[in-house]
Structure formats: structure tokens, C-alpha cells
Amino acid sequence: MRARAALLLLALTPLLAVVSPSLPSPHPLPVAKGDAEVVRTVDGDTIYVRLAGGVEKVRYIGIDTPELHHPTRGEEPGGREATAVNRRLLADRPVRLETDVQLRDRYGRLLAYVWTRRSDGGEVMVNAELVRLGYAAVMTVPPNVRHAALFRRLAAEAREQHRGLWAEPLTEPRGILPRDILKTR
């Protein structure tokens, strides 16, 4: 009986390491004083930012946009539009990065909610704004789910209002299938 319990615990250890928020990341977040500078916009949901420790590739948490540079599928319909909207939202302004439970994805990219200042001095979360405008689908990947309910609500509104990739005469956003809109991995 003890052998089975030990074997089960041994088998579950890698899973516990993936979901445990108390374990330190093997790639810690470089501490930056103040905001980060956007160095490059890759596509609708990925940017490079300059932090205290150097330049980091940042993948937006909770959303997915049509690909601009997919290695096998190439450019997906709507990829250029999503990238242009992302660039417009960032508009050479500094950004503030908010992390969630998991700091990095399996590719080593920093995972973050990206905030930028509006002209009135307030802040806007770029991830949420891309969904609200209809240029991003919700992609919830636990354990990073802090703003998932907000993203789902904004996605439903964008579709109902035919915004962005949902614009008429389309019934589905270009590059994103309906089953992907509220998908959870």
C-alpha cells in the first residue's frame, strides 16, 4: 500500500510543480523601476519590452489573436488588423506589466496583462481592450485566470455588437473559430 502511495505521489509531483503558485519561477521577472518600454510589437498578442534585466518577449495573458507569423499556417486572416490595433493601443507609450500565477509559458515568454496610460491619465489593459474591440478571442489557460470573467463578458459584447473581426458580413471572426472564443485549455 505504501509503495502505491509513494508511486502515486511521485507521478503527481510534476503536475504539482506546474500548478503550484508557491514555487519560484526558474526565470524570475527582472525588477524594473517604473514602467517598461515597448521595443517591438510582434503581433496582436506578443510584444518585446525593455525591463531592468534586458529585453523580454511578453505574451498577453488570457487572449489569442490571429497569427501574423505562424511557422506552419503563415499569416492568418485578421492578423494584420489585430497587430495594427495592438500597435495603436500601445502608441509608443510606456507599459506596466501585471503577472498572474504562472510567470512564464513553456517557450520562456513572460506572461502578463499589459497596461498603458490613456490620454486622460487613467490606465487601460491592452489585453481587455483588444477583446472589447473584437480583435482577440478569450483563451483562458489556468492557473492564469484573474481577468477571465471580464474577458468573456467583453468577447460576448464584441460579438453582439459586430466589432472588429466580428464585423458584418462576417458571422465568424477571421482566423478564430466560434469554439475558440471561450475556450479553456
mmCIF file of C-alpha atoms in Angstrom:
data_model
loop_
_atom_site.group_PDB
_atom_site.id
_atom_site.type_symbol
_atom_site.label_atom_id
_atom_site.label_comp_id
_atom_site.label_asym_id
_atom_site.label_seq_id
_atom_site.Cartn_x
_atom_site.Cartn_y
_atom_site.Cartn_z
ATOM 1 C CA MET A 1 0.000 0.000 0.000
ATOM 2 C CA ARG A 2 2.808 2.416 0.860
ATOM 3 C CA ALA A 3 4.538 1.586 -2.393
ATOM 4 C CA ARG A 4 1.384 2.548 -4.343
ATOM 5 C CA ALA A 5 1.032 5.807 -2.415
ATOM 6 C CA ALA A 6 4.680 6.650 -2.992
ATOM 7 C CA LEU A 7 4.366 5.822 -6.692
ATOM 8 C CA LEU A 8 1.235 7.991 -6.994
ATOM 9 C CA LEU A 9 2.942 10.901 -5.235
ATOM 10 C CA LEU A 10 5.965 10.524 -7.486
ATOM 11 C CA ALA A 11 3.731 10.531 -10.564
ATOM 12 C CA LEU A 12 1.851 13.659 -9.424
ATOM 13 C CA THR A 13 4.916 15.690 -8.445
ATOM 14 C CA PRO A 14 5.465 17.208 -11.945
ATOM 15 C CA LEU A 15 1.806 18.247 -12.079
ATOM 16 C CA LEU A 16 2.000 19.881 -8.671
ATOM 17 C CA ALA A 17 5.058 21.820 -9.779
ATOM 18 C CA VAL A 18 3.169 23.221 -12.773
ATOM 19 C CA VAL A 19 0.158 24.489 -10.821
ATOM 20 C CA SER A 20 1.754 25.432 -7.529
ATOM 21 C CA PRO A 21 1.966 29.223 -7.211
ATOM 22 C CA SER A 22 4.386 28.983 -4.286
ATOM 23 C CA LEU A 23 7.264 27.544 -6.293
ATOM 24 C CA PRO A 24 9.728 30.116 -7.623
ATOM 25 C CA SER A 25 9.991 30.540 -11.377
ATOM 26 C CA PRO A 26 13.179 29.220 -12.981
ATOM 27 C CA HIS A 27 13.119 32.512 -14.965
ATOM 28 C CA PRO A 28 12.365 35.292 -12.462
ATOM 29 C CA LEU A 29 10.908 38.603 -13.593
ATOM 30 C CA PRO A 30 13.601 41.292 -13.800
ATOM 31 C CA VAL A 31 12.650 44.102 -11.454
ATOM 32 C CA ALA A 32 12.038 47.345 -13.314
ATOM 33 C CA LYS A 33 11.716 50.765 -11.753
ATOM 34 C CA GLY A 34 8.576 52.358 -13.134
ATOM 35 C CA ASP A 35 7.087 51.390 -16.448
ATOM 36 C CA ALA A 36 8.529 49.239 -19.213
ATOM 37 C CA GLU A 37 9.328 50.471 -22.711
ATOM 38 C CA VAL A 38 7.828 48.613 -25.683
ATOM 39 C CA VAL A 39 10.671 47.801 -28.063
ATOM 40 C CA ARG A 40 8.692 45.916 -30.732
ATOM 41 C CA THR A 41 5.155 44.754 -31.445
ATOM 42 C CA VAL A 42 5.321 41.213 -32.837
ATOM 43 C CA ASP A 43 1.607 40.676 -33.447
ATOM 44 C CA GLY A 44 -1.749 41.155 -31.748
ATOM 45 C CA ASP A 45 -0.811 39.384 -28.514
ATOM 46 C CA THR A 46 3.001 39.492 -28.273
ATOM 47 C CA ILE A 47 5.430 42.347 -27.690
ATOM 48 C CA TYR A 48 9.041 42.889 -26.662
ATOM 49 C CA VAL A 49 9.637 45.202 -23.697
ATOM 50 C CA ARG A 50 12.750 46.629 -22.115
ATOM 51 C CA LEU A 51 12.970 45.850 -18.396
ATOM 52 C CA ALA A 52 15.793 46.356 -15.904
ATOM 53 C CA GLY A 53 17.295 42.963 -16.824
ATOM 54 C CA GLY A 54 17.133 43.496 -20.583
ATOM 55 C CA VAL A 55 14.571 42.916 -23.320
ATOM 56 C CA GLU A 56 11.800 40.377 -22.653
ATOM 57 C CA LYS A 57 9.318 38.759 -25.026
ATOM 58 C CA VAL A 58 5.872 39.209 -23.455
ATOM 59 C CA ARG A 59 2.804 37.114 -24.336
ATOM 60 C CA TYR A 60 -0.535 38.637 -23.318
ATOM 61 C CA ILE A 61 -2.429 36.527 -20.778
ATOM 62 C CA GLY A 62 -5.992 35.406 -21.438
ATOM 63 C CA ILE A 63 -6.331 36.261 -25.106
ATOM 64 C CA ASP A 64 -5.474 34.955 -28.549
ATOM 65 C CA THR A 65 -5.316 36.907 -31.791
ATOM 66 C CA PRO A 66 -4.984 35.660 -35.372
ATOM 67 C CA GLU A 67 -1.358 34.879 -36.146
ATOM 68 C CA LEU A 68 0.817 37.118 -38.255
ATOM 69 C CA HIS A 69 3.906 34.862 -38.393
ATOM 70 C CA HIS A 70 2.740 31.281 -37.703
ATOM 71 C CA PRO A 71 5.501 28.771 -38.564
ATOM 72 C CA THR A 72 3.178 26.321 -40.376
ATOM 73 C CA ARG A 73 -0.015 28.263 -41.172
ATOM 74 C CA GLY A 74 1.636 31.555 -42.100
ATOM 75 C CA GLU A 75 -0.421 34.703 -41.777
ATOM 76 C CA GLU A 76 -3.999 34.119 -40.610
ATOM 77 C CA PRO A 77 -6.880 36.309 -41.742
ATOM 78 C CA GLY A 78 -7.245 39.200 -39.320
ATOM 79 C CA GLY A 79 -3.630 39.002 -38.143
ATOM 80 C CA ARG A 80 -2.619 42.324 -39.675
ATOM 81 C CA GLU A 81 -5.702 44.055 -38.258
ATOM 82 C CA ALA A 82 -5.099 42.702 -34.743
ATOM 83 C CA THR A 83 -1.431 43.727 -34.908
ATOM 84 C CA ALA A 84 -2.341 47.239 -36.094
ATOM 85 C CA VAL A 85 -4.854 47.663 -33.261
ATOM 86 C CA ASN A 86 -2.283 46.434 -30.729
ATOM 87 C CA ARG A 87 0.269 48.951 -32.048
ATOM 88 C CA ARG A 88 -2.319 51.740 -31.914
ATOM 89 C CA LEU A 89 -3.237 50.887 -28.310
ATOM 90 C CA LEU A 90 0.426 50.912 -27.274
ATOM 91 C CA ALA A 91 1.217 54.056 -29.331
ATOM 92 C CA ASP A 92 4.814 54.451 -28.095
ATOM 93 C CA ARG A 93 3.609 54.781 -24.503
ATOM 94 C CA PRO A 94 5.289 53.055 -21.567
ATOM 95 C CA VAL A 95 3.510 49.950 -20.271
ATOM 96 C CA ARG A 96 3.013 48.386 -16.864
ATOM 97 C CA LEU A 97 3.097 44.581 -16.684
ATOM 98 C CA GLU A 98 0.825 42.656 -14.312
ATOM 99 C CA THR A 99 1.704 38.998 -13.873
ATOM 100 C CA ASP A 100 -0.576 36.217 -12.635
ATOM 101 C CA VAL A 101 0.162 32.853 -11.006
ATOM 102 C CA GLN A 102 2.365 31.407 -13.759
ATOM 103 C CA LEU A 103 5.152 33.801 -14.739
ATOM 104 C CA ARG A 104 6.308 32.154 -17.986
ATOM 105 C CA ASP A 105 4.948 29.823 -20.631
ATOM 106 C CA ARG A 106 6.650 26.709 -21.961
ATOM 107 C CA TYR A 107 8.510 28.832 -24.528
ATOM 108 C CA GLY A 108 10.058 31.030 -21.829
ATOM 109 C CA ARG A 109 7.928 34.060 -22.721
ATOM 110 C CA LEU A 110 6.909 36.344 -19.885
ATOM 111 C CA LEU A 111 3.116 36.143 -19.388
ATOM 112 C CA ALA A 112 1.428 39.418 -18.478
ATOM 113 C CA TYR A 113 -1.595 41.655 -18.509
ATOM 114 C CA VAL A 114 -0.282 44.756 -20.256
ATOM 115 C CA TRP A 115 -1.455 48.169 -19.054
ATOM 116 C CA THR A 116 -0.857 51.520 -20.726
ATOM 117 C CA ARG A 117 -1.872 55.082 -19.873
ATOM 118 C CA ARG A 118 -4.731 56.819 -21.606
ATOM 119 C CA SER A 119 -4.528 60.465 -22.591
ATOM 120 C CA ASP A 120 -6.679 61.377 -19.543
ATOM 121 C CA GLY A 121 -4.075 59.828 -17.204
ATOM 122 C CA GLY A 122 -6.047 56.660 -16.448
ATOM 123 C CA GLU A 123 -4.906 53.174 -17.420
ATOM 124 C CA VAL A 124 -6.296 50.668 -19.883
ATOM 125 C CA MET A 125 -5.484 46.957 -20.012
ATOM 126 C CA VAL A 126 -4.433 46.254 -23.592
ATOM 127 C CA ASN A 127 -5.470 42.578 -23.331
ATOM 128 C CA ALA A 128 -9.050 43.545 -22.391
ATOM 129 C CA GLU A 129 -9.244 46.359 -24.932
ATOM 130 C CA LEU A 130 -8.265 44.003 -27.774
ATOM 131 C CA VAL A 131 -11.120 41.694 -26.734
ATOM 132 C CA ARG A 132 -13.580 44.592 -26.314
ATOM 133 C CA LEU A 133 -12.757 45.912 -29.787
ATOM 134 C CA GLY A 134 -13.240 42.439 -31.288
ATOM 135 C CA TYR A 135 -9.643 41.723 -32.335
ATOM 136 C CA ALA A 136 -8.874 38.994 -29.777
ATOM 137 C CA ALA A 137 -10.569 35.829 -28.584
ATOM 138 C CA VAL A 138 -10.593 34.662 -24.991
ATOM 139 C CA MET A 139 -8.007 31.981 -24.288
ATOM 140 C CA THR A 140 -8.006 31.005 -20.645
ATOM 141 C CA VAL A 141 -5.027 28.903 -19.605
ATOM 142 C CA PRO A 142 -5.150 28.021 -15.900
ATOM 143 C CA PRO A 143 -3.762 28.947 -13.491
ATOM 144 C CA ASN A 144 -3.671 32.462 -15.048
ATOM 145 C CA VAL A 145 -7.371 33.282 -14.774
ATOM 146 C CA ARG A 146 -7.510 36.546 -12.789
ATOM 147 C CA HIS A 147 -9.374 38.507 -15.523
ATOM 148 C CA ALA A 148 -11.083 35.597 -17.348
ATOM 149 C CA ALA A 149 -14.647 36.653 -16.429
ATOM 150 C CA LEU A 150 -14.001 40.178 -17.723
ATOM 151 C CA PHE A 151 -12.580 38.822 -20.981
ATOM 152 C CA ARG A 152 -15.584 36.519 -21.503
ATOM 153 C CA ARG A 153 -18.025 39.399 -20.959
ATOM 154 C CA LEU A 154 -16.122 41.689 -23.341
ATOM 155 C CA ALA A 155 -15.932 38.959 -26.013
ATOM 156 C CA ALA A 156 -19.699 38.398 -25.865
ATOM 157 C CA GLU A 157 -20.314 42.147 -26.219
ATOM 158 C CA ALA A 158 -17.899 42.439 -29.166
ATOM 159 C CA ARG A 159 -19.637 39.619 -30.986
ATOM 160 C CA GLU A 160 -23.128 41.010 -30.283
ATOM 161 C CA GLN A 161 -22.039 44.474 -31.455
ATOM 162 C CA HIS A 162 -20.222 43.080 -34.552
ATOM 163 C CA ARG A 163 -16.957 44.788 -33.625
ATOM 164 C CA GLY A 164 -13.546 44.158 -35.152
ATOM 165 C CA LEU A 165 -13.175 40.697 -36.623
ATOM 166 C CA TRP A 166 -16.882 40.132 -35.925
ATOM 167 C CA ALA A 167 -17.890 42.960 -38.289
ATOM 168 C CA GLU A 168 -20.599 42.328 -40.862
ATOM 169 C CA PRO A 169 -20.967 40.490 -43.138
ATOM 170 C CA LEU A 170 -18.840 38.008 -41.225
ATOM 171 C CA THR A 171 -20.583 35.599 -38.882
ATOM 172 C CA GLU A 172 -17.289 34.316 -37.519
ATOM 173 C CA PRO A 173 -14.143 36.309 -36.826
ATOM 174 C CA ARG A 174 -11.438 35.779 -39.405
ATOM 175 C CA GLY A 175 -8.879 33.262 -38.183
ATOM 176 C CA ILE A 176 -10.782 32.405 -34.996
ATOM 177 C CA LEU A 177 -13.431 29.699 -34.864
ATOM 178 C CA PRO A 178 -16.502 30.107 -32.608
ATOM 179 C CA ARG A 179 -15.406 27.220 -30.388
ATOM 180 C CA ASP A 180 -12.190 29.139 -29.695
ATOM 181 C CA ILE A 181 -13.879 32.251 -28.320
ATOM 182 C CA LEU A 182 -14.463 30.907 -24.827
ATOM 183 C CA LYS A 183 -12.045 28.003 -24.898
ATOM 184 C CA THR A 184 -10.178 26.863 -21.872
ATOM 185 C CA ARG A 185 -7.025 24.813 -22.161
#
